[in-house]
PDB file of C-alpha atoms in Angstrom:
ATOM      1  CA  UNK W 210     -16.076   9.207   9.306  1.00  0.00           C
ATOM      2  CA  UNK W 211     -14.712   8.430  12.774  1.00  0.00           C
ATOM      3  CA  UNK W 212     -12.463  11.443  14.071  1.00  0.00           C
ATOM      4  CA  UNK W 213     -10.302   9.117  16.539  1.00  0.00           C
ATOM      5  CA  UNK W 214      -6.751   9.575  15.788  1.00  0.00           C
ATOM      6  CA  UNK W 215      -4.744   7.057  13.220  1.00  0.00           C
ATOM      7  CA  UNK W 216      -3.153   5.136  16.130  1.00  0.00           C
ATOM      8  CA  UNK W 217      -6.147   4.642  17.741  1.00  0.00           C
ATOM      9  CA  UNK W 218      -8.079   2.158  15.957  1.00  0.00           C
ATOM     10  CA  UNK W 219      -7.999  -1.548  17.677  1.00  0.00           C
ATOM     11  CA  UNK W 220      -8.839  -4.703  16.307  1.00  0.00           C
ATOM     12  CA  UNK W 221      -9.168  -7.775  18.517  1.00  0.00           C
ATOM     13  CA  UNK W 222      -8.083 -11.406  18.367  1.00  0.00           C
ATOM     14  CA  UNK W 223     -11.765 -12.303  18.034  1.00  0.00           C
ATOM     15  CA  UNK W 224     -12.321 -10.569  14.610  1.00  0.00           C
ATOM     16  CA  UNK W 225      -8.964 -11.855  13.638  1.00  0.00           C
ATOM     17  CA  UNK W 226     -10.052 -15.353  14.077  1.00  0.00           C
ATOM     18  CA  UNK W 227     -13.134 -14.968  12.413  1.00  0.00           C
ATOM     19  CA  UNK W 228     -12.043 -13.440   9.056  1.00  0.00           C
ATOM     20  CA  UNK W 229      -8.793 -15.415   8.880  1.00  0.00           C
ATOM     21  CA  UNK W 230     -11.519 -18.793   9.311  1.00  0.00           C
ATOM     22  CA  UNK W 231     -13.750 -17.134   6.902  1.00  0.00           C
ATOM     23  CA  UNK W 232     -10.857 -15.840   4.485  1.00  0.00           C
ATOM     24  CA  UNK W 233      -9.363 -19.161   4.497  1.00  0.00           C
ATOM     25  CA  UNK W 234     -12.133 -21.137   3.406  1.00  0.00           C
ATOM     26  CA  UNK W 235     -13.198 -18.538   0.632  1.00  0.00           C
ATOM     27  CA  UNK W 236      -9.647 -18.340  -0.426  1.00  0.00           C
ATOM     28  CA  UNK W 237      -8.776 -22.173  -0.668  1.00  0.00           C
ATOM     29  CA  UNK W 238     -12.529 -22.714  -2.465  1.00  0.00           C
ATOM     30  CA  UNK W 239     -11.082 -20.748  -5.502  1.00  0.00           C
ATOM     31  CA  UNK W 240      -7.548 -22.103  -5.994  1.00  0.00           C
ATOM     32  CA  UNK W 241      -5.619 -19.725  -3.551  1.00  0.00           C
ATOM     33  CA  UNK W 242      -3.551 -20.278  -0.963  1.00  0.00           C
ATOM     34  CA  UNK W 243      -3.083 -18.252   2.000  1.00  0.00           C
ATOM     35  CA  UNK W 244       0.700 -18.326   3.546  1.00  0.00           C
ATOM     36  CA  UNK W 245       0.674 -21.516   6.168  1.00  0.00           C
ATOM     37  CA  UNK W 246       3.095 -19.394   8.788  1.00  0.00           C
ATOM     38  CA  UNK W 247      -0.738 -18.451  10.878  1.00  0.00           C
ATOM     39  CA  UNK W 248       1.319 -15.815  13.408  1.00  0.00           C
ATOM     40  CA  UNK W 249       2.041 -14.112   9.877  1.00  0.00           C
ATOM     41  CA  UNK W 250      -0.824 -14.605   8.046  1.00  0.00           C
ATOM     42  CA  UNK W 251      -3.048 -13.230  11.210  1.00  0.00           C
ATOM     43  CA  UNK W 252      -0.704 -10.294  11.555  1.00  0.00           C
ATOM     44  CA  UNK W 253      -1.700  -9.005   8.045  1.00  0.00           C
ATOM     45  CA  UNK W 254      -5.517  -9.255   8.513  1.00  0.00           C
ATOM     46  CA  UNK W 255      -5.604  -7.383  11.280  1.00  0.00           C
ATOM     47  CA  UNK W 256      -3.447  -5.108   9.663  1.00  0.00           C
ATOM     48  CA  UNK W 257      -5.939  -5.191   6.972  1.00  0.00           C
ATOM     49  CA  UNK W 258      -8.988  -5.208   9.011  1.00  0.00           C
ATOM     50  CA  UNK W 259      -6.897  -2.348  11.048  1.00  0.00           C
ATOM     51  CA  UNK W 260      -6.881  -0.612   7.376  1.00  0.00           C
ATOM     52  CA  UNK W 261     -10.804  -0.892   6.500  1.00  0.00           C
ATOM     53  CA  UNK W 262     -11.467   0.636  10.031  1.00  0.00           C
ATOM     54  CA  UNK W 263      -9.555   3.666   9.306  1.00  0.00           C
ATOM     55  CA  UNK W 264     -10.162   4.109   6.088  1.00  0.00           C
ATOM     56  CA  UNK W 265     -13.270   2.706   4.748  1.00  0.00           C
ATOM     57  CA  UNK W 266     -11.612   0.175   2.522  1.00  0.00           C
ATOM     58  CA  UNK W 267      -9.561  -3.239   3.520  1.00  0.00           C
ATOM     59  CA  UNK W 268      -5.890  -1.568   2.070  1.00  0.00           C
ATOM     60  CA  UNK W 269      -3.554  -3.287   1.492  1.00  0.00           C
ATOM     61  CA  UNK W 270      -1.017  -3.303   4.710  1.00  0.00           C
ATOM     62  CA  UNK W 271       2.161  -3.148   3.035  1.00  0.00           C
ATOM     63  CA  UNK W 272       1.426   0.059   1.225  1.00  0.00           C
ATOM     64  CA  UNK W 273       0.491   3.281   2.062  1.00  0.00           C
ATOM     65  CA  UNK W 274      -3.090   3.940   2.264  1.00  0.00           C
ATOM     66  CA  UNK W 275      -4.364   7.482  -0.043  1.00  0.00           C
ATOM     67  CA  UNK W 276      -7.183   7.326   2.427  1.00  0.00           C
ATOM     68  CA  UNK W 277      -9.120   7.743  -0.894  1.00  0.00           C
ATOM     69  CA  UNK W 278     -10.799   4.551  -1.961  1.00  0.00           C
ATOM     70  CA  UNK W 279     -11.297   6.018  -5.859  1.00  0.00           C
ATOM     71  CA  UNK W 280      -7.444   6.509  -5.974  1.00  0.00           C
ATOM     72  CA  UNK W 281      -6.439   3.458  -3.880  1.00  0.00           C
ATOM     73  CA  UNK W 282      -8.887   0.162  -5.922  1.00  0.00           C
ATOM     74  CA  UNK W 283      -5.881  -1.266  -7.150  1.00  0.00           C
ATOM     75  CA  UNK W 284      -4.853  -1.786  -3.695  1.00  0.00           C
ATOM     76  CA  UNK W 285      -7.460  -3.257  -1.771  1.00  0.00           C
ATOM     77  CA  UNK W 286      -6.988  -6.960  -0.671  1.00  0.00           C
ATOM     78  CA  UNK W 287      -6.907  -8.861  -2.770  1.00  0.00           C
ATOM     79  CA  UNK W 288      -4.930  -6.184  -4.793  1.00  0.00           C
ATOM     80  CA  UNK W 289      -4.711  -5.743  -8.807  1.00  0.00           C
ATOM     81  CA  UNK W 290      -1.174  -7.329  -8.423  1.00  0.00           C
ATOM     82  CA  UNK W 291      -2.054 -10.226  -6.832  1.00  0.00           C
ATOM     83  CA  UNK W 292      -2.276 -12.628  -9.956  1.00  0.00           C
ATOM     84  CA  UNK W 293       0.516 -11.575 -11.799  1.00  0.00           C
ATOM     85  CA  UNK W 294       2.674 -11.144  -8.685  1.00  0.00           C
ATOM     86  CA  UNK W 295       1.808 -15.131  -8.141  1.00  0.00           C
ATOM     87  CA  UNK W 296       2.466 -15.660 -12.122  1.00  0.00           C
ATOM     88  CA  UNK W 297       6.014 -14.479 -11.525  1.00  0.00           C
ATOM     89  CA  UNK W 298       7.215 -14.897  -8.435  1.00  0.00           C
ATOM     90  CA  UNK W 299       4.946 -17.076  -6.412  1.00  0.00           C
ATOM     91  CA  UNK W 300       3.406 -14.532  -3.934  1.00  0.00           C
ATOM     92  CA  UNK W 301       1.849 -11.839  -3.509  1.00  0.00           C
ATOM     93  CA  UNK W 302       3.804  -8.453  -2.131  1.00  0.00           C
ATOM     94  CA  UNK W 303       2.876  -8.784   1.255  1.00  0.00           C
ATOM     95  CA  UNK W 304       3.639 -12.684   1.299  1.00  0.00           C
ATOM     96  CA  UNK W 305      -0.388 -12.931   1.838  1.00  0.00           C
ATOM     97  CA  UNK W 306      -1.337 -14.581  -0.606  1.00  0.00           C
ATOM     98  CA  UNK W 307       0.949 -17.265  -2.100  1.00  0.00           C
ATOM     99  CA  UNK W 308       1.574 -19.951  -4.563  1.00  0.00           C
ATOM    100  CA  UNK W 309       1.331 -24.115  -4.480  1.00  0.00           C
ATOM    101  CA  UNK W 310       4.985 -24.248  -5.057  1.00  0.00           C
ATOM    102  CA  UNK W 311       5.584 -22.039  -2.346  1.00  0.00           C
ATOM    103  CA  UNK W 312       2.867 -23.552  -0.186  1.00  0.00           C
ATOM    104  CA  UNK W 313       4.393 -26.921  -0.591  1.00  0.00           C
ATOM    105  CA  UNK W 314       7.015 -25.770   0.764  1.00  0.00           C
ATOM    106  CA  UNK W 315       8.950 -26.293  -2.684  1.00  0.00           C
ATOM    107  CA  UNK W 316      10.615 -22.564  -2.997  1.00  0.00           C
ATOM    108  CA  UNK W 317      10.934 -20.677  -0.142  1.00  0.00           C
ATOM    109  CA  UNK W 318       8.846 -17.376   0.523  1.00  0.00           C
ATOM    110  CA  UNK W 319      11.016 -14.107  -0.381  1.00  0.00           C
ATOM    111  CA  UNK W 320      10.189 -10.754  -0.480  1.00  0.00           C
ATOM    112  CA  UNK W 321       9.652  -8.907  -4.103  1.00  0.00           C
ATOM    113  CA  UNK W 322       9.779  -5.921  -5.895  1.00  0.00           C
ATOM    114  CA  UNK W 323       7.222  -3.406  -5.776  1.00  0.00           C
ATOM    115  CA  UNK W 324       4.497  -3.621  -9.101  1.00  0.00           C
ATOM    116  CA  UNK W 325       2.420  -0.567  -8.100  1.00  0.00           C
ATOM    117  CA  UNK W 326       3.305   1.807 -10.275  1.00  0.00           C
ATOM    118  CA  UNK W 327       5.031   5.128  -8.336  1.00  0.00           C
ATOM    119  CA  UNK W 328       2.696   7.758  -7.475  1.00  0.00           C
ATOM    120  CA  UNK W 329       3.940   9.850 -10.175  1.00  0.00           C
ATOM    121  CA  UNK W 330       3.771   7.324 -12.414  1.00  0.00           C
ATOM    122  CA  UNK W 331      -0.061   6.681 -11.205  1.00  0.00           C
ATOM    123  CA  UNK W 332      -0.945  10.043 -12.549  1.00  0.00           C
ATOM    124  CA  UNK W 333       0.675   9.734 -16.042  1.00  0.00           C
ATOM    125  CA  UNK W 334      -1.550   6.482 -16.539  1.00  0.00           C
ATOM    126  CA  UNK W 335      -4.424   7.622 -15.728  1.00  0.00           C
ATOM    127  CA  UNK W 336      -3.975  10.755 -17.760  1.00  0.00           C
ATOM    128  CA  UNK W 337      -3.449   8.670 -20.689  1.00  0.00           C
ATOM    129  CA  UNK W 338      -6.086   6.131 -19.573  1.00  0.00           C
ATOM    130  CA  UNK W 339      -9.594   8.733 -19.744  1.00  0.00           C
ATOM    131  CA  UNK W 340     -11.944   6.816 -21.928  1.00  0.00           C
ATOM    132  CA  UNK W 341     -11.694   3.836 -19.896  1.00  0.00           C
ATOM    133  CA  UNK W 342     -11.775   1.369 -22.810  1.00  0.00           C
ATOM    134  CA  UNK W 343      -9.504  -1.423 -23.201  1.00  0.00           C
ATOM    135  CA  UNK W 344      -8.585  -2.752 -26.671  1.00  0.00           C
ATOM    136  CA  UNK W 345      -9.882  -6.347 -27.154  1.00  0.00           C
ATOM    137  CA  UNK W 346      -6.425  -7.598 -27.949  1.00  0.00           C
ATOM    138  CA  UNK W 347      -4.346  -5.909 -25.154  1.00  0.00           C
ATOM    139  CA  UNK W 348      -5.203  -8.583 -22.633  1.00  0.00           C
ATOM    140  CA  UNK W 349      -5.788 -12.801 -23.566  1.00  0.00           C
ATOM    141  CA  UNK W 350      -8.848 -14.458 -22.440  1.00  0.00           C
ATOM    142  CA  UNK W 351      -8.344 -18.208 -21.566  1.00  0.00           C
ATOM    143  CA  UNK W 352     -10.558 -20.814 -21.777  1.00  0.00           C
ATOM    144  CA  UNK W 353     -10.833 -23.977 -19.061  1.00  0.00           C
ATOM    145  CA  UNK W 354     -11.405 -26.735 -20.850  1.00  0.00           C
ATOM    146  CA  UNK W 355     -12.667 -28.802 -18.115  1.00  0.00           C
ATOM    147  CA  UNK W 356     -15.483 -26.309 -17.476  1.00  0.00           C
ATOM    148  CA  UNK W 357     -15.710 -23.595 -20.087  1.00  0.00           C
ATOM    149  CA  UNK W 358     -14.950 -20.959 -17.302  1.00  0.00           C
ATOM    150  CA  UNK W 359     -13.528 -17.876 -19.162  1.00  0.00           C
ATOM    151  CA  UNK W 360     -11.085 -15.379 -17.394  1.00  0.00           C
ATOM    152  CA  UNK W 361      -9.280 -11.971 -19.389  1.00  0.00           C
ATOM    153  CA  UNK W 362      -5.771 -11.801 -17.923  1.00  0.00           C
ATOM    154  CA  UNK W 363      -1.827 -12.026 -18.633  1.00  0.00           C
ATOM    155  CA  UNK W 364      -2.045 -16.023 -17.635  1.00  0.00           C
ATOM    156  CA  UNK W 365      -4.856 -18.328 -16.594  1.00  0.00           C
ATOM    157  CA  UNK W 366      -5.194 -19.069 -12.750  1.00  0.00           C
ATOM    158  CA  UNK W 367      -3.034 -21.511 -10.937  1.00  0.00           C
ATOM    159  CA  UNK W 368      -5.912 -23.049 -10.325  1.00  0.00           C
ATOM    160  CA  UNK W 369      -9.565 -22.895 -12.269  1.00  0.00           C
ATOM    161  CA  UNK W 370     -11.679 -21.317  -9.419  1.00  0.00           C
ATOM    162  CA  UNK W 371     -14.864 -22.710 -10.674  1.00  0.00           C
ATOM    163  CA  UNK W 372     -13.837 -26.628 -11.088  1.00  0.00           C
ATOM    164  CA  UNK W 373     -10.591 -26.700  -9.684  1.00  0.00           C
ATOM    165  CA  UNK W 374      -8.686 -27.808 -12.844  1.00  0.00           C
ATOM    166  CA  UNK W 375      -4.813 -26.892 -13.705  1.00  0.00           C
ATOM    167  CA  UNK W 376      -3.249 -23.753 -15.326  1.00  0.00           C
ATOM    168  CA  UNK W 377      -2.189 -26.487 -18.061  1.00  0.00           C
ATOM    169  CA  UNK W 378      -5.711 -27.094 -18.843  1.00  0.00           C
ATOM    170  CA  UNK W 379      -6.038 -23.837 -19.824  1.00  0.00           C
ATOM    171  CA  UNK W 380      -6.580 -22.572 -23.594  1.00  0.00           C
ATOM    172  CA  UNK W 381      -6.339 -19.348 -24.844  1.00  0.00           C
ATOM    173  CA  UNK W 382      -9.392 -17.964 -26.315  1.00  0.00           C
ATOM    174  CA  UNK W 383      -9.109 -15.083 -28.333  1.00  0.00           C
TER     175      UNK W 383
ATOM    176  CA  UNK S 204       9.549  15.018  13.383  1.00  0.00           C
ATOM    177  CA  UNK S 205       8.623  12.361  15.599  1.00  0.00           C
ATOM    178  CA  UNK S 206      11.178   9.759  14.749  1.00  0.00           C
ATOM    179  CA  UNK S 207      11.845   6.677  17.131  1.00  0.00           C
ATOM    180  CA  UNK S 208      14.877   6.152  18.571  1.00  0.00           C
ATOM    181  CA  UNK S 209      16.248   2.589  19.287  1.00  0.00           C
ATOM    182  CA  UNK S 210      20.078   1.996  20.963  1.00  0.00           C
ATOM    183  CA  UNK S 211      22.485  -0.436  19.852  1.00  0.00           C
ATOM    184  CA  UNK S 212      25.330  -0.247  18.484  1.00  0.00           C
ATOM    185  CA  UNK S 213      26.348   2.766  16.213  1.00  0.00           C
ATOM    186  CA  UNK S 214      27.421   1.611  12.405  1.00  0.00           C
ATOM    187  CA  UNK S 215      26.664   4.615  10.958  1.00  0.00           C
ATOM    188  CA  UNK S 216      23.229   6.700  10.255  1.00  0.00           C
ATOM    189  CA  UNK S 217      20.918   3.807   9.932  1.00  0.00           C
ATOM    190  CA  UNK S 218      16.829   6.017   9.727  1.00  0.00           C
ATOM    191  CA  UNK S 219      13.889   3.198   8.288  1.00  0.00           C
ATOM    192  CA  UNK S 220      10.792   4.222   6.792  1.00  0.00           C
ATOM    193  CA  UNK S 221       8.310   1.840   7.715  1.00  0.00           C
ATOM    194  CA  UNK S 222       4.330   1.400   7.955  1.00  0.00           C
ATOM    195  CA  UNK S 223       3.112  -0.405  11.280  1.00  0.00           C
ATOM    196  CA  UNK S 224       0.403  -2.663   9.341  1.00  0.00           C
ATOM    197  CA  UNK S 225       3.219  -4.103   7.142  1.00  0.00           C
ATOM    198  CA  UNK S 226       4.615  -7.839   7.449  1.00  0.00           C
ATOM    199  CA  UNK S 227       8.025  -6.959   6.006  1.00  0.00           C
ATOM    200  CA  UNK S 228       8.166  -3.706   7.819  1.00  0.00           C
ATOM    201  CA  UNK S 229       7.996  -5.763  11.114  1.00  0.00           C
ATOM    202  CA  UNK S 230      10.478  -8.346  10.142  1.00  0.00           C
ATOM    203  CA  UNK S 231      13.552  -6.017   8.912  1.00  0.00           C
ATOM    204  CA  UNK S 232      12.943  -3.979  12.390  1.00  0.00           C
ATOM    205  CA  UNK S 233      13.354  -7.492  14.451  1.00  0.00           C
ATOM    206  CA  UNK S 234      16.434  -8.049  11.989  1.00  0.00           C
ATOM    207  CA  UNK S 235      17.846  -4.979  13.118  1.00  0.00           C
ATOM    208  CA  UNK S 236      17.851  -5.192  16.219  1.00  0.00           C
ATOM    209  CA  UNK S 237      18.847  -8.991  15.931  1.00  0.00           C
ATOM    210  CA  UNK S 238      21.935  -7.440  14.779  1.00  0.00           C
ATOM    211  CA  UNK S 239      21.550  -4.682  17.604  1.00  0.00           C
ATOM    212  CA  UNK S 240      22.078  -1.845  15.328  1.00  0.00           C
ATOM    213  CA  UNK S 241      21.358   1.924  16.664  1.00  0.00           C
ATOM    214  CA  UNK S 242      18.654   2.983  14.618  1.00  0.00           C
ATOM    215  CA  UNK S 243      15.905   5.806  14.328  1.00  0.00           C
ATOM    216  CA  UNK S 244      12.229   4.848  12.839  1.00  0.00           C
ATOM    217  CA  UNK S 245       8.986   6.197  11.634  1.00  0.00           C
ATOM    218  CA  UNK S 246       5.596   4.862  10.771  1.00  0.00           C
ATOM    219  CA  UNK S 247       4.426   6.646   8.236  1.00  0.00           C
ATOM    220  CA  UNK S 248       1.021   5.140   7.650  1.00  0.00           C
ATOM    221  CA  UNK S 249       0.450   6.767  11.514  1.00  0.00           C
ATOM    222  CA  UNK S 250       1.219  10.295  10.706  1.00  0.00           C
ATOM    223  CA  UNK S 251      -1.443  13.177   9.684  1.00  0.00           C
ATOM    224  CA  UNK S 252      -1.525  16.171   8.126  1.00  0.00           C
ATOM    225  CA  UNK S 253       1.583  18.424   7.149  1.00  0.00           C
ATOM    226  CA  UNK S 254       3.602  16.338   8.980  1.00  0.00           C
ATOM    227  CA  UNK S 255       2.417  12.764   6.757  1.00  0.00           C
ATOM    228  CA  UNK S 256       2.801  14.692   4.010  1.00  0.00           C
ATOM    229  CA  UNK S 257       6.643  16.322   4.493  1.00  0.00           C
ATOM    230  CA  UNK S 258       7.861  12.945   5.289  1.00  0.00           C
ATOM    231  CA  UNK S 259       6.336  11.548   2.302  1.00  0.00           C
ATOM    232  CA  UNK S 260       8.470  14.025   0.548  1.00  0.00           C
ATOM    233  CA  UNK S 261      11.410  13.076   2.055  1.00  0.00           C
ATOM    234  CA  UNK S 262      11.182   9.019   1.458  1.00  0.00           C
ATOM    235  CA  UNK S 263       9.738   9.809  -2.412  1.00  0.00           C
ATOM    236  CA  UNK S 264      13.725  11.693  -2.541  1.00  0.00           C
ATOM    237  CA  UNK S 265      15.074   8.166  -1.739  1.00  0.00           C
ATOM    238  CA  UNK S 266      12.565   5.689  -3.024  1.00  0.00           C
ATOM    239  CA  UNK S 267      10.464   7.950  -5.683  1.00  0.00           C
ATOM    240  CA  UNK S 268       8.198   4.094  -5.469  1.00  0.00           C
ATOM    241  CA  UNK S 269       7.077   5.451  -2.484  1.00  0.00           C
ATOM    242  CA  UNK S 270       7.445   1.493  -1.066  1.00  0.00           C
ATOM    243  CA  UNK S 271       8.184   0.181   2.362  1.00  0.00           C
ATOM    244  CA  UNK S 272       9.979  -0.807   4.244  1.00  0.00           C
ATOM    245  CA  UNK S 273      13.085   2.420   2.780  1.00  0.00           C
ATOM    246  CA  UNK S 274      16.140   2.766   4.858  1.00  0.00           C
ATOM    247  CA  UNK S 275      18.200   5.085   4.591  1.00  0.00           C
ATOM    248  CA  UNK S 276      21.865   5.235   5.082  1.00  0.00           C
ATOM    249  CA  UNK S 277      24.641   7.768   6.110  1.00  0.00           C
ATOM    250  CA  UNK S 278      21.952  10.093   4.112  1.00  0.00           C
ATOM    251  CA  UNK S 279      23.408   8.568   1.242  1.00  0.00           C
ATOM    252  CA  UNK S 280      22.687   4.833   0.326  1.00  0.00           C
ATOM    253  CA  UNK S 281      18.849   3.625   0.420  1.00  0.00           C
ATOM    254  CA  UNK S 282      18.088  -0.012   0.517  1.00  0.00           C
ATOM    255  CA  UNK S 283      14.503  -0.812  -0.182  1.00  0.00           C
ATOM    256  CA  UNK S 284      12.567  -3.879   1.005  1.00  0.00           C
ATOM    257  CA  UNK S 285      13.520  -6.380   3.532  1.00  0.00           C
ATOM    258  CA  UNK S 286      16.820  -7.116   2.013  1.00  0.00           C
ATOM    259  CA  UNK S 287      18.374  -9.009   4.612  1.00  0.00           C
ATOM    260  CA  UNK S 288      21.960  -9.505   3.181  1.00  0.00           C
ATOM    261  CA  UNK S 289      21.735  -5.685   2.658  1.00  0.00           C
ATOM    262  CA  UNK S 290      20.480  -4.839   6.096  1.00  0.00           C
ATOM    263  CA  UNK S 291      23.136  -7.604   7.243  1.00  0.00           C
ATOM    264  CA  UNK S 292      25.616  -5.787   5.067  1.00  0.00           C
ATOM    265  CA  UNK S 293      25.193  -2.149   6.894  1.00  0.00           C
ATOM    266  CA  UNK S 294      26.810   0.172   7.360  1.00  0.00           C
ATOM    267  CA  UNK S 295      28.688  -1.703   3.744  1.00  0.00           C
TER     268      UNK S 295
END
């Protein structure tokens, strides 16, 4: 690991530009949008690349990094909050990441509440969470029926990443 | 304790919690001092040590989310998130 101080790590506009370019394409490819305002957008991946330099891992830059990757998966970028974040209120907690609605400039970009769970909170779950299994029925798995593409989550994506298709031609599977 | 200290005018205790990576972070300081409150900071995601982890302690007491941006108020009220009618409403 590097030993520079925390305040020391730079990014330049260079690698900005390239993983925002990069990002973008990857992002739109599978039904995501990433927020139109650039000067914010950019701000955020360098945060982000800013985050991966310090720590090993691209954290998220709107919360505070464990510096432990095994503690901190649920909140690398894209973050485990993402999709259900977009589900219910059209963005993602940074403003990142948001929806079509939003994007079209339909409902206007807000912040929202916090879905990581409190650090306290963290420990309870995964106290109660040791054998790692997860009961079939606990989360739906949808079915596109354009392209047969299956996904296990609360709702189906905005957009089917594989053939581009509607949440409404979703089916639930299971 | 390395907090920041920015002038403006004085409505009360105004101290904000912040991370320097974070979008929301950035725009409720630029609200603040649009509205040219007085106003100490810290960037938490920059400290180290004993000193990252007593501040820690101290925002958990407000916000036990542990979520940014947390200002507190007077010691006494916290508003969490860029809440801009909040933050417009200080010292309320």
């Amino acid at each position: 690991m590097n030993k520079l101080p925390i305040s020391d790590f730079v990014v330049s506009d260079g690698e900005v530009n390239q993983y925002y370019i990069k990002l973008k394409k990857q992002v739109e490819s599978s039904g995501y949008h990433l927020n139109p305002d650039v000067e914010f957008t950019k701000s955020l991946l360098k945060s982000i690349i800013l985050n991966d330099k310090r720590y090993g891992y691209e954290s998220c830059p709107c919360r505070l990094a464990g510096n432990d990757k095994a503690e901190d998966l649920d909140i690398i970028c894209p973050c485990y909050y993402r999709d259900p974040d977009l589900d219910d209120y059209g963005t993602c907690y940074c403003g990142l990441y948001i929806s079509s609605e939003i994007f079209n400039g339909k409902k206007k970009l807000k912040p929202i509440p916090e879905r990581r769970p409190s650090p306290e909170d963290r420990e309870k779950l995964k106290m109660e969470s040791t054998t790692g299994i997860l009961s079939s029925s606990s989360i739906p798995v949808w079915r596109c029926k354009v392209c047969g593409y299956l996904c296990a989550r609360d709702e189906p994506p905005e957009i089917c990443p594989i053939c581009t298709a509607e949440k409404e031609r979703f089916e639930q599977f299971n | 304790m390395p907090m920041q200290h920015v002038d403006g005018k004085n409505e009360g205790k105004i101290v904000l919690y912040a991370l320097s990576t974070c979008g929301w972070c950035r725009k409720t300081r630029m609200l603040l001092e649009d509205l040219n409150l007085e106003y100490d900071y810290i960037y938490v995601d920059l400290l180290e040590g004993d000193e990252k982890n007593e501040i820690i302690e101290q925002v958990k007491k407000w916000n036990s989310q542990l979520s940014f941006p947390t200002i507190v108020i007077n010691d006494e009220k916290t508003i969490v998130g860029f809440d801009e009618e909040g933050i417009k409403g200080l010292p309320g």
